[in-house]
Amino acid sequence: MRIHILKNYEELSKKAAEIIKSQIVLKDDSVIGFATGSTPLGTYKELINMHKEGLDFSNITTFNLDEYYGLPASDVNSYHYFMYSNLFDHINVSKKKVHIPDGEVKDVDKFCKDYEGNIAKAGGIDLQILGIGKNGHIGFNEPDDNMDVPTHLTDLTEGTINANSRFFDSIDQVPKQAITMGLGTIMKSKRILLLASGEDKAEIIEKMLKAQVVTTNIPASFLFLHNNVDILVDEKAASLMER
Ligand code: F6R
């Protein structure tokens, strides 16, 4: 696990975008796993600028980590809407190669199996981008006694519903469930890039890195078992870490 401490959010976003760019330059048909949330927004802005300067996304395949269950893709709070408005509409990614879990699918089990199958058919994820929840979740793999391995439907915790209510008009509108890649799906990625920014994330980053244990209480701690992980933290998120 490589830990990089960046001066601020801007530097973190630039570094993350550089890593993604290198992956695409190295292999133009890379399979990239994308995340939503506030943290990668700066990275996506950098990628849009890189595209304006000539970075070609036309051969990449994408798989998103998760989607709220019960929201149509057209809803402004859906992760479909987030990805198109913040990235995909501004780069030359082929819409046919974009995969985001379907928040309205009826046969969830079949959908989740197919999602796994499609990742495998694409050759696996070359680079997976992750944020981290204040409770240590990655994707919507919430702390629990057991962790689901493949893509699955999951209940969101109260803490996550509260945290995500900032995007909705009221907390009642926040979906209670989501379809998410499982920890197994994430761990099969060839390389993982986890981003953490701001004081809000300092406690969980310190807790996870200090403990050096793998526990389902902190789903992100499973990344200790992966051999190709970069963790990018800005100074605020690193403020409680022992140097
Ligand atoms: C998003 C996702 C979540 C977020 C996490 C952090 O697709 O799967 O795990 O990465 O909740 O969210 P932000 O970046 O908003 O703090």
Coordinates of C-alpha atoms and ligand atoms in Angstrom, one line a residue:
M1 CA 0.0 0.0 0.0
R2 CA 1.5 3.3 -1.1
I3 CA 0.3 6.4 0.9
H4 CA 0.7 9.8 -0.7
I5 CA 0.1 12.9 1.3
L6 CA -0.8 15.9 -0.9
K7 CA -0.8 19.5 0.2
N8 CA -4.5 20.1 -0.5
Y9 CA -7.5 19.0 -2.5
E10 CA -6.3 20.6 -5.7
E11 CA -3.0 18.7 -5.6
L12 CA -4.8 15.5 -4.7
S13 CA -7.1 15.9 -7.6
K14 CA -4.2 16.6 -10.0
K15 CA -2.2 13.5 -8.8
A16 CA -5.3 11.2 -9.1
A17 CA -5.9 12.5 -12.6
E18 CA -2.3 11.9 -13.5
I19 CA -2.5 8.3 -12.3
I20 CA -5.7 7.7 -14.4
K21 CA -4.1 9.4 -17.4
S22 CA -1.0 7.3 -17.2
Q23 CA -3.2 4.2 -17.1
I24 CA -5.0 5.2 -20.2
V25 CA -1.8 6.3 -22.0
L26 CA -0.3 2.9 -21.2
K27 CA -3.3 1.0 -22.3
D28 CA -5.9 2.9 -24.4
D29 CA -8.6 0.2 -23.9
S30 CA -8.2 0.2 -20.1
V31 CA -11.1 -0.7 -17.9
I32 CA -11.7 2.0 -15.3
G33 CA -13.8 1.7 -12.2
F34 CA -15.4 5.1 -11.3
A35 CA -16.7 6.4 -8.0
T36 CA -19.2 9.2 -7.3
G37 CA -19.4 11.5 -4.3
S38 CA -17.7 14.8 -3.6
T39 CA -14.1 13.5 -3.4
P40 CA -13.5 12.6 -7.1
L41 CA -15.1 15.8 -8.5
G42 CA -11.8 17.7 -8.7
T43 CA -10.2 14.6 -10.4
Y44 CA -13.0 14.5 -13.0
K45 CA -12.5 18.3 -13.7
E46 CA -8.8 17.6 -14.3
L47 CA -9.7 14.7 -16.6
I48 CA -12.0 16.9 -18.6
N49 CA -9.1 19.4 -19.0
M50 CA -6.8 16.6 -20.0
H51 CA -9.4 15.6 -22.6
K52 CA -9.5 19.2 -24.0
E53 CA -5.7 18.9 -24.3
G54 CA -6.0 15.7 -26.3
L55 CA -6.4 12.7 -23.9
D56 CA -8.4 10.2 -25.7
F57 CA -11.0 8.2 -23.8
S58 CA -12.7 6.6 -26.8
N59 CA -11.4 3.1 -26.2
I60 CA -11.9 2.8 -22.4
T61 CA -14.6 0.7 -20.8
T62 CA -16.1 2.0 -17.5
F63 CA -17.8 0.3 -14.6
N64 CA -19.2 2.4 -11.7
L65 CA -19.1 1.2 -8.2
D66 CA -22.7 1.7 -7.2
E67 CA -26.1 3.3 -7.8
Y68 CA -29.0 4.0 -5.5
Y69 CA -31.8 1.5 -5.7
G70 CA -35.1 3.0 -6.6
L71 CA -33.9 6.1 -8.4
P72 CA -34.3 6.3 -12.2
A73 CA -31.2 7.2 -14.2
S74 CA -32.8 10.6 -15.1
D75 CA -33.1 11.6 -11.4
V76 CA -30.6 14.4 -10.6
N77 CA -29.5 12.5 -7.5
S78 CA -28.8 9.3 -9.4
Y79 CA -25.2 8.2 -9.9
H80 CA -26.0 7.9 -13.6
Y81 CA -26.8 11.6 -13.6
F82 CA -23.7 12.4 -11.5
M83 CA -21.4 10.6 -13.9
Y84 CA -22.8 12.0 -17.1
S85 CA -23.0 15.6 -15.8
N86 CA -19.6 15.6 -14.1
L87 CA -17.5 13.5 -16.5
F88 CA -19.0 11.4 -19.3
D89 CA -20.8 14.2 -21.1
H90 CA -17.5 16.2 -21.3
I91 CA -15.1 13.5 -22.5
N92 CA -15.2 11.2 -25.6
V93 CA -16.0 8.0 -23.7
S94 CA -18.2 5.7 -25.8
K95 CA -21.6 5.5 -24.1
K96 CA -21.8 1.8 -25.2
K97 CA -18.8 1.0 -23.0
V98 CA -20.2 2.8 -19.9
H99 CA -21.6 0.5 -17.2
I100 CA -23.5 1.9 -14.1
P101 CA -25.7 -0.4 -11.9
D102 CA -29.4 0.0 -12.9
G103 CA -31.3 1.5 -10.0
E104 CA -34.6 0.4 -11.3
V105 CA -33.9 -3.2 -12.3
K106 CA -36.5 -5.7 -11.2
D107 CA -34.5 -8.9 -11.3
V108 CA -31.7 -7.7 -9.0
D109 CA -29.9 -11.0 -8.6
K110 CA -29.7 -11.6 -12.4
F111 CA -28.5 -8.0 -12.9
C112 CA -25.8 -8.3 -10.3
K113 CA -24.5 -11.6 -11.8
D114 CA -24.5 -10.0 -15.3
Y115 CA -22.6 -7.0 -13.9
E116 CA -19.9 -9.3 -12.6
G117 CA -19.9 -11.2 -15.9
N118 CA -19.6 -8.0 -17.9
I119 CA -16.6 -6.9 -15.8
A120 CA -15.0 -10.3 -16.4
K121 CA -15.8 -10.2 -20.1
A122 CA -14.1 -6.8 -20.3
G123 CA -10.9 -8.4 -18.9
G124 CA -11.4 -7.1 -15.3
I125 CA -10.9 -3.6 -13.9
D126 CA -7.4 -2.2 -14.6
L127 CA -7.8 0.8 -12.2
Q128 CA -10.6 1.2 -9.6
I129 CA -11.1 4.7 -8.1
L130 CA -12.5 4.7 -4.6
G131 CA -13.7 7.3 -2.0
I132 CA -14.1 6.3 1.6
G133 CA -17.1 6.9 3.9
K134 CA -16.6 8.3 7.4
N135 CA -17.5 4.8 8.6
G136 CA -14.9 3.2 6.4
H137 CA -17.2 2.0 3.7
I138 CA -16.0 1.6 0.1
G139 CA -18.6 1.5 -2.6
F140 CA -21.7 0.9 -0.4
N141 CA -20.0 -2.0 1.5
E142 CA -21.0 -0.8 4.9
P143 CA -19.4 -2.1 8.2
D144 CA -21.2 -5.3 9.2
D145 CA -20.4 -8.8 10.6
N146 CA -20.4 -10.2 7.1
M147 CA -19.3 -8.7 3.8
D148 CA -20.8 -9.6 0.5
V149 CA -18.2 -10.7 -2.0
P150 CA -19.9 -9.9 -5.4
T151 CA -22.1 -7.1 -6.7
H152 CA -25.2 -7.0 -4.6
L153 CA -28.2 -5.1 -3.3
T154 CA -27.5 -3.6 0.1
D155 CA -29.2 -1.5 2.9
L156 CA -27.5 1.8 3.6
T157 CA -26.7 2.6 7.2
E158 CA -28.3 5.6 9.0
G159 CA -24.9 7.3 9.0
T160 CA -24.5 7.0 5.2
I161 CA -28.2 8.1 4.6
N162 CA -27.4 11.2 6.8
A163 CA -24.2 11.9 5.1
N164 CA -25.7 11.7 1.6
S165 CA -28.8 13.7 2.6
R166 CA -26.8 16.8 1.8
F167 CA -27.6 16.3 -1.9
F168 CA -31.3 15.8 -1.4
D169 CA -34.1 18.2 -0.5
S170 CA -35.0 16.2 2.5
I171 CA -33.6 13.1 4.3
D172 CA -36.8 11.1 3.5
Q173 CA -35.9 11.3 -0.2
V174 CA -32.6 9.5 0.3
P175 CA -32.9 5.9 -1.0
K176 CA -32.5 3.3 1.7
Q177 CA -30.8 0.7 -0.6
A178 CA -28.2 0.6 -3.3
I179 CA -26.6 -1.8 -5.8
T180 CA -22.9 -1.9 -5.2
M181 CA -19.9 -3.8 -6.3
G182 CA -18.9 -6.2 -3.5
L183 CA -15.6 -6.2 -1.7
G184 CA -14.6 -9.2 -3.9
T185 CA -15.4 -7.2 -7.0
I186 CA -13.3 -4.3 -5.8
M187 CA -10.4 -6.6 -4.7
K188 CA -10.2 -8.2 -8.1
S189 CA -9.2 -4.8 -9.7
K190 CA -5.6 -4.8 -10.8
R191 CA -4.9 -1.5 -9.3
I192 CA -6.8 0.6 -6.7
L193 CA -6.7 4.3 -6.1
L194 CA -8.4 5.5 -2.9
L195 CA -8.9 9.2 -2.4
A196 CA -9.6 10.9 0.9
S197 CA -9.9 14.6 1.4
G198 CA -10.8 17.0 4.3
E199 CA -11.0 16.9 8.1
D200 CA -14.1 14.7 7.9
K201 CA -12.0 11.8 6.8
A202 CA -9.1 12.3 9.2
E203 CA -10.4 10.0 11.9
I204 CA -11.2 7.0 9.7
I205 CA -7.9 7.3 7.8
E206 CA -6.0 7.4 11.1
K207 CA -8.0 4.5 12.6
M208 CA -7.5 2.3 9.5
L209 CA -3.8 3.0 8.9
K210 CA -2.9 2.7 12.6
A211 CA -4.7 -0.5 13.3
Q212 CA -3.1 -2.4 10.4
V213 CA -5.8 -5.1 10.8
V214 CA -8.4 -6.3 8.4
T215 CA -11.8 -6.0 9.9
T216 CA -15.4 -5.9 8.5
N217 CA -15.9 -3.0 10.9
I218 CA -13.8 -1.0 8.4
P219 CA -14.5 -2.4 5.0
A220 CA -11.6 -0.3 3.5
S221 CA -9.2 -2.2 5.7
F222 CA -9.5 -5.1 3.2
L223 CA -7.3 -3.0 0.9
F224 CA -4.3 -4.1 3.1
L225 CA -4.7 -7.5 1.4
H226 CA -4.3 -6.0 -2.1
N227 CA -0.8 -5.6 -3.6
N228 CA -1.4 -2.6 -5.8
V229 CA -3.1 0.2 -3.8
D230 CA -2.4 3.9 -3.8
I231 CA -4.0 6.0 -1.1
L232 CA -4.1 9.7 -1.8
V233 CA -4.8 11.9 1.2
D234 CA -4.6 15.6 1.5
E235 CA -3.1 17.2 4.6
K236 CA -6.4 17.7 6.2
A237 CA -7.4 14.0 5.9
A238 CA -3.8 13.1 7.0
S239 CA -3.9 15.5 10.0
L240 CA -4.4 12.7 12.7
M241 CA -2.0 10.3 11.1
E242 CA 1.3 9.5 12.8
R243 CA 4.2 10.5 10.5
Ligands
F6R1 C1 -19.5 6.6 -4.3 C2 -19.2 5.6 -3.2 C3 -19.0 6.0 -1.8 C4 -18.2 7.3 -1.6 C5 -18.0 7.6 -0.2 C6 -17.3 9.0 0.0 O1 -19.7 5.9 -5.5 O2 -19.2 4.4 -3.5 O3 -18.3 4.9 -1.1 O4 -16.9 7.2 -2.3 O5 -19.2 7.7 0.5 O6 -18.1 10.0 -0.4 P1 -17.6 11.5 -0.5 O7 -16.6 11.5 -1.6 O8 -18.9 12.3 -1.0 O9 -17.1 11.9 0.8

